[in-house]
Coordinates of C-alpha atoms in Angstrom, one line a residue:
M21 CA -9.8 14.4 5.4
R22 CA -6.6 15.4 7.2
K23 CA -6.9 19.0 5.9
Q24 CA -10.4 19.3 7.2
T25 CA -10.1 17.9 10.7
G26 CA -6.5 18.1 11.7
F27 CA -4.8 15.3 13.6
E28 CA -2.6 14.7 16.6
M29 CA 0.5 12.5 17.0
R30 CA 1.5 10.9 20.2
T31 CA 4.6 12.5 21.8
Y32 CA 6.5 11.6 24.9
K33 CA 8.2 13.5 27.8
P34 CA 11.9 13.5 27.0
R35 CA 13.1 11.3 29.9
T36 CA 15.7 9.9 27.6
P37 CA 17.3 11.4 24.4
G38 CA 15.7 8.5 22.4
V39 CA 12.1 9.6 23.1
R40 CA 12.6 13.4 22.7
H41 CA 11.8 13.4 19.0
L42 CA 9.7 10.2 19.0
R43 CA 6.3 10.8 17.2
R44 CA 3.7 8.1 16.6
P45 CA 0.2 8.0 15.2
I46 CA -2.5 7.5 17.8
N47 CA -4.1 4.1 17.2
D48 CA -5.7 3.1 20.5
H49 CA -8.2 0.8 18.7
L50 CA -5.5 -1.8 17.7
W51 CA -5.6 -5.3 19.2
K52 CA -3.2 -5.7 22.1
G53 CA -2.6 -9.4 21.9
K54 CA -0.8 -11.8 19.5
P55 CA -1.9 -12.4 15.9
Y56 CA -4.1 -15.3 14.8
A57 CA -1.5 -18.1 14.7
K58 CA -3.0 -20.3 12.0
L59 CA -2.6 -17.4 9.4
T60 CA 1.0 -16.7 10.2
F61 CA 4.4 -18.3 9.6
A62 CA 7.9 -17.3 10.8
K63 CA 10.1 -15.1 8.7
V64 CA 13.5 -17.0 8.6
G65 CA 16.4 -17.4 6.3
H66 CA 19.1 -15.1 4.8
G67 CA 16.3 -13.3 2.9
K68 CA 16.0 -11.1 6.1
G69 CA 19.5 -9.8 5.3
G70 CA 18.7 -8.8 1.7
R71 CA 20.1 -11.9 0.1
N72 CA 18.8 -13.9 -2.8
N73 CA 18.7 -17.7 -3.2
S74 CA 22.4 -17.8 -4.0
G75 CA 23.4 -15.8 -1.0
R76 CA 24.3 -12.5 -2.8
V77 CA 23.3 -9.1 -1.5
V78 CA 20.5 -7.9 -3.8
M79 CA 19.0 -5.3 -1.3
R80 CA 21.5 -3.2 0.6
H81 CA 20.9 -1.8 4.0
R82 CA 18.9 -4.8 5.3
G83 CA 19.7 -7.0 8.2
G84 CA 19.2 -7.6 11.9
G85 CA 15.9 -6.4 13.2
H86 CA 13.4 -7.9 15.6
R87 CA 12.0 -11.4 14.7
R88 CA 8.7 -11.3 12.8
R89 CA 5.9 -13.6 11.7
I90 CA 4.5 -13.2 8.2
R91 CA 0.7 -12.7 8.1
T92 CA -1.1 -14.4 5.2
V93 CA -3.2 -11.6 3.7
D94 CA -6.2 -12.3 1.4
Y95 CA -5.7 -9.9 -1.5
I96 CA -8.2 -11.6 -3.8
R97 CA -11.3 -11.5 -1.5
S98 CA -13.2 -14.1 -3.7
T99 CA -15.1 -15.7 -0.8
P100 CA -18.8 -14.5 -1.0
G101 CA -21.1 -13.8 1.9
K102 CA -20.9 -11.4 4.8
H103 CA -17.9 -11.3 7.2
I104 CA -17.7 -9.8 10.7
V105 CA -14.6 -7.8 11.6
E106 CA -13.2 -9.4 14.8
R107 CA -10.4 -6.9 15.4
I108 CA -7.9 -4.5 13.8
E109 CA -4.3 -5.5 14.2
Y110 CA -0.8 -4.0 13.8
D111 CA 1.4 -5.8 11.3
P112 CA 5.2 -5.3 11.4
N113 CA 5.5 -6.3 7.7
R114 CA 3.6 -3.3 6.3
S115 CA 2.6 0.2 7.0
A116 CA -1.2 -0.4 6.9
H117 CA -3.2 -2.2 9.5
L118 CA -4.8 -5.6 9.1
A119 CA -8.4 -6.7 9.9
L120 CA -9.1 -10.2 11.0
I121 CA -12.5 -11.1 9.5
E122 CA -14.7 -14.2 10.0
S123 CA -17.3 -15.6 7.6
I124 CA -20.8 -15.7 9.1
K125 CA -21.6 -18.8 7.1
T126 CA -18.4 -20.9 7.2
K127 CA -16.7 -19.4 10.3
E128 CA -13.4 -19.3 8.4
K129 CA -11.0 -16.5 9.4
S130 CA -8.8 -14.4 7.1
Y131 CA -6.7 -11.3 7.1
I132 CA -7.5 -8.3 4.9
I133 CA -6.0 -4.8 4.7
A134 CA -8.2 -2.6 6.9
A135 CA -9.9 0.5 5.6
E136 CA -9.5 3.8 7.5
G137 CA -12.4 4.0 9.9
M138 CA -13.0 0.2 10.0
R139 CA -13.5 -1.1 13.6
A140 CA -14.3 -4.4 15.3
G141 CA -17.9 -5.4 14.8
D142 CA -18.3 -4.0 11.3
T143 CA -19.7 -6.1 8.5
V144 CA -17.9 -6.4 5.1
E145 CA -18.8 -8.4 2.0
S146 CA -17.3 -9.4 -1.3
F147 CA -19.3 -9.2 -4.5
L148 CA -16.6 -10.6 -6.9
S149 CA -18.6 -13.8 -7.5
G150 CA -21.7 -11.9 -8.5
V151 CA -24.7 -10.2 -6.9
P152 CA -26.5 -12.4 -4.3
K153 CA -30.1 -13.5 -5.1
D154 CA -31.6 -11.8 -2.0
L155 CA -30.0 -8.5 -3.0
L156 CA -31.3 -8.8 -6.5
A157 CA -34.8 -9.6 -5.1
S158 CA -34.7 -6.5 -2.9
M159 CA -34.2 -4.4 -6.0
G160 CA -37.3 -5.9 -7.6
G161 CA -35.3 -8.3 -9.8
V162 CA -33.9 -5.4 -11.9
M163 CA -30.1 -4.6 -12.0
D164 CA -30.2 -0.8 -11.6
P165 CA -26.7 0.6 -11.3
G166 CA -27.6 3.4 -8.9
M167 CA -29.6 1.2 -6.6
L168 CA -26.8 -1.5 -6.7
A169 CA -24.2 1.1 -5.8
A170 CA -26.3 2.3 -2.9
K171 CA -26.5 -1.2 -1.5
T172 CA -23.0 -2.4 -2.1
A173 CA -20.5 0.5 -2.2
F174 CA -19.7 0.6 1.5
R175 CA -16.4 0.9 3.3
G176 CA -14.5 -2.4 3.3
N177 CA -16.7 -4.1 0.7
C178 CA -14.8 -5.7 -2.2
L179 CA -16.4 -5.1 -5.7
P180 CA -15.4 -5.8 -9.3
M181 CA -14.3 -2.6 -10.9
H182 CA -17.3 -2.3 -13.2
M183 CA -19.6 -2.1 -10.1
V184 CA -17.7 0.7 -8.5
P185 CA -19.4 4.1 -9.0
L186 CA -17.5 7.0 -10.7
G187 CA -15.6 9.2 -8.4
T188 CA -15.3 6.6 -5.6
Q189 CA -12.1 6.3 -3.6
I190 CA -10.8 2.7 -3.6
Y191 CA -7.8 0.8 -2.4
N192 CA -6.4 -2.7 -2.8
V193 CA -6.9 -2.3 -6.5
G194 CA -6.3 -5.3 -8.8
S195 CA -5.0 -5.1 -12.4
T196 CA -6.4 -8.3 -14.0
A197 CA -9.4 -10.5 -13.3
G198 CA -9.0 -13.4 -11.0
K199 CA -5.8 -12.1 -9.4
G200 CA -5.1 -10.2 -6.2
A201 CA -4.7 -6.5 -5.5
V202 CA -1.5 -4.9 -6.7
F203 CA -2.1 -1.1 -6.3
C204 CA -2.8 1.1 -3.3
R205 CA -1.9 -1.3 -0.5
S206 CA 0.2 0.9 1.7
A207 CA -1.0 3.1 4.5
G208 CA -3.3 6.0 3.5
T209 CA -3.2 5.2 -0.2
Y210 CA -6.2 5.2 -2.5
A211 CA -7.2 5.4 -6.2
T212 CA -10.1 7.2 -7.8
V213 CA -12.4 5.7 -10.5
I214 CA -12.6 8.4 -13.2
A215 CA -14.0 6.7 -16.3
K216 CA -15.4 3.5 -17.8
E217 CA -15.1 2.5 -21.5
E218 CA -18.3 0.9 -22.7
T219 CA -19.1 -1.1 -25.8
G220 CA -22.4 -2.0 -27.5
G221 CA -25.5 0.0 -28.4
E222 CA -27.8 2.1 -26.2
T223 CA -29.7 -0.9 -25.0
K224 CA -26.8 -3.4 -24.5
K225 CA -24.0 -1.3 -23.0
K226 CA -21.2 -3.3 -21.4
V227 CA -18.2 -2.0 -19.5
K228 CA -15.0 -2.9 -21.4
V229 CA -12.3 -1.4 -19.2
V230 CA -12.1 1.0 -16.2
M231 CA -9.8 4.0 -15.8
V232 CA -8.4 4.8 -12.3
R233 CA -6.2 7.7 -11.2
L234 CA -3.5 6.9 -8.7
Q235 CA -2.2 9.4 -6.1
S236 CA 0.9 10.0 -8.2
G237 CA -1.3 11.4 -11.0
E238 CA -0.9 8.4 -13.2
V239 CA -4.0 7.2 -15.0
R240 CA -4.2 3.5 -15.7
K241 CA -6.5 1.0 -17.4
V242 CA -7.6 -2.0 -15.3
D243 CA -9.8 -5.0 -16.1
K244 CA -13.5 -4.6 -15.5
D245 CA -13.5 -7.7 -13.3
A246 CA -10.5 -6.8 -11.3
C247 CA -11.0 -6.4 -7.5
A248 CA -11.2 -3.2 -5.6
T249 CA -12.1 -2.4 -2.0
I250 CA -14.1 0.7 -1.1
G251 CA -12.4 3.3 1.1
V252 CA -8.9 4.5 1.9
S253 CA -6.2 2.2 3.3
S254 CA -5.8 2.4 7.1
N255 CA -3.2 4.3 9.2
P256 CA -3.0 7.5 7.0
H257 CA -0.9 9.4 9.5
W258 CA 1.9 6.8 9.3
Q259 CA 4.0 9.0 7.0
F260 CA 4.4 11.6 9.7
R261 CA 6.0 9.3 12.2
Q262 CA 9.5 10.0 13.6
L263 CA 11.6 7.1 14.9
G264 CA 13.5 9.3 17.4
K265 CA 16.7 7.3 17.5
A266 CA 19.0 5.2 15.3
G267 CA 18.3 2.0 17.3
R268 CA 14.6 2.1 16.4
S269 CA 15.6 2.0 12.8
R270 CA 17.8 -1.1 13.5
W271 CA 14.8 -2.8 15.2
L272 CA 12.9 -2.4 11.9
N273 CA 15.6 -4.3 9.9
I274 CA 17.2 -1.2 8.4
R275 CA 21.0 -0.9 8.5
P276 CA 22.9 2.3 8.1
T277 CA 23.5 4.0 4.7
V278 CA 27.1 5.1 4.1
R279 CA 27.8 8.0 1.8
G280 CA 30.0 7.2 -1.2
L281 CA 32.2 10.2 -0.4
A282 CA 33.1 8.6 2.9
M283 CA 34.2 5.2 1.3
N284 CA 37.5 4.1 -0.1
A285 CA 38.1 4.4 -3.8
S286 CA 37.7 0.6 -4.2
D287 CA 34.2 0.7 -2.8
H288 CA 32.6 3.6 -4.6
P289 CA 33.3 6.0 -7.6
H290 CA 33.1 8.9 -5.2
G291 CA 35.5 7.3 -2.7
G292 CA 39.2 8.0 -1.9
G293 CA 41.2 11.2 -2.0
R294 CA 42.6 13.5 0.7
G295 CA 39.7 14.9 2.7
K296 CA 36.3 15.5 1.2
S297 CA 37.0 15.4 -2.5
K298 CA 34.7 14.0 -5.2
G299 CA 37.2 14.4 -8.0
N300 CA 35.0 16.7 -10.2
V301 CA 32.8 13.8 -11.3
H302 CA 29.1 13.7 -11.9
P303 CA 27.1 12.0 -9.0
V304 CA 26.7 8.3 -9.7
S305 CA 25.4 5.3 -7.8
I306 CA 27.7 2.6 -6.4
W307 CA 27.4 0.8 -9.7
G308 CA 28.3 3.8 -11.8
T309 CA 24.8 4.8 -13.0
P310 CA 24.2 8.5 -13.2
A311 CA 22.2 9.5 -10.1
K312 CA 21.0 13.0 -10.9
G313 CA 20.3 15.3 -13.8
G314 CA 17.4 13.4 -15.3
F315 CA 19.2 10.2 -16.5
K316 CA 16.3 8.2 -18.1
T317 CA 16.1 4.5 -17.9
R318 CA 12.6 4.0 -19.3
R319 CA 12.1 2.5 -22.8
K320 CA 10.9 4.9 -25.4
R321 CA 9.7 2.0 -27.6
N322 CA 7.3 -0.6 -26.2
P323 CA 5.7 1.6 -23.5
N324 CA 3.3 0.3 -21.0
K325 CA 0.0 0.0 -22.8
Y326 CA -2.1 0.1 -19.7
V327 CA -0.8 3.6 -18.7
V328 CA -3.1 6.2 -20.2
K329 CA -1.4 9.2 -18.6
E330 CA 2.0 9.1 -17.0
R331 CA 2.8 10.7 -13.7
V332 CA 4.7 13.9 -13.7
R333 CA 8.5 13.5 -13.7
N334 CA 10.4 16.7 -13.3
Q335 CA 13.9 15.4 -12.3
G336 CA 13.7 17.1 -8.9
K337 CA 13.3 20.6 -10.5
R338 CA 10.5 23.0 -9.8
R339 CA 7.7 22.4 -12.3
R340 CA 6.2 25.4 -14.0
D341 CA 2.5 24.9 -14.8
N342 CA 2.0 26.9 -18.0

């Protein structure tokens, strides 16, 4: 989509050095007010600083940052019936945008990850609990896969994997039945349904497992009843943003990253020495693990049985396609 149409980023007149290199995606359709309070809670505690429950640093370069409220996102989408999109919101806790939806029948509100192109006033529906009776009656009481796809596979609708047509772009992809989405939740991400394994004879064919290809090139098996949302995750131009200054990174809870070469010998294997000297050692992490040259940590035995085809790993070298 980006290659076909092109896109623009919002730039600013350099009245200060901090906005000279500032680049932002243009999202004028976002809600300007506060989030829906009943679906949020405050993010507090030393977890903001990258600490675990015993107070030890388990994630470096985290701390400070603007205060946030966590939005409770519905990743399962098990509630049947039609929902109206009230508004599209910015969420500081993720790269994608959120959509606040309201059930037409129960008037309950919930947050979902918005699809690219979704706007306020759109209607979305979940078919995880089955095909509604009125939809089945409109097809003449016969479950025709092509007709079913034409009536259900719309942007923002949540379908079980066996109902998604081949070649469809999906996001918010689940792995197992009855659980929430685990793949393709970031901005601009999607997976493609490439195959369905079927069992039974010609008359009683049933889908056993569904194959999806992720953007990394990895092909995975997922459960036929796992959830998937039609479309591409919202805010696809997020990856081209430029923060413009160091302070904006601090607002986002990101602390500076210090090179090992600039540390003392007691703090890093590359530290110490007179001037810039690494001591003729191979590059390693702060814990001594080799950092480059293709040091492999994956188990050769007991591989992931759900991965059909692994993504390409070339250790940072140029790959030659023979």
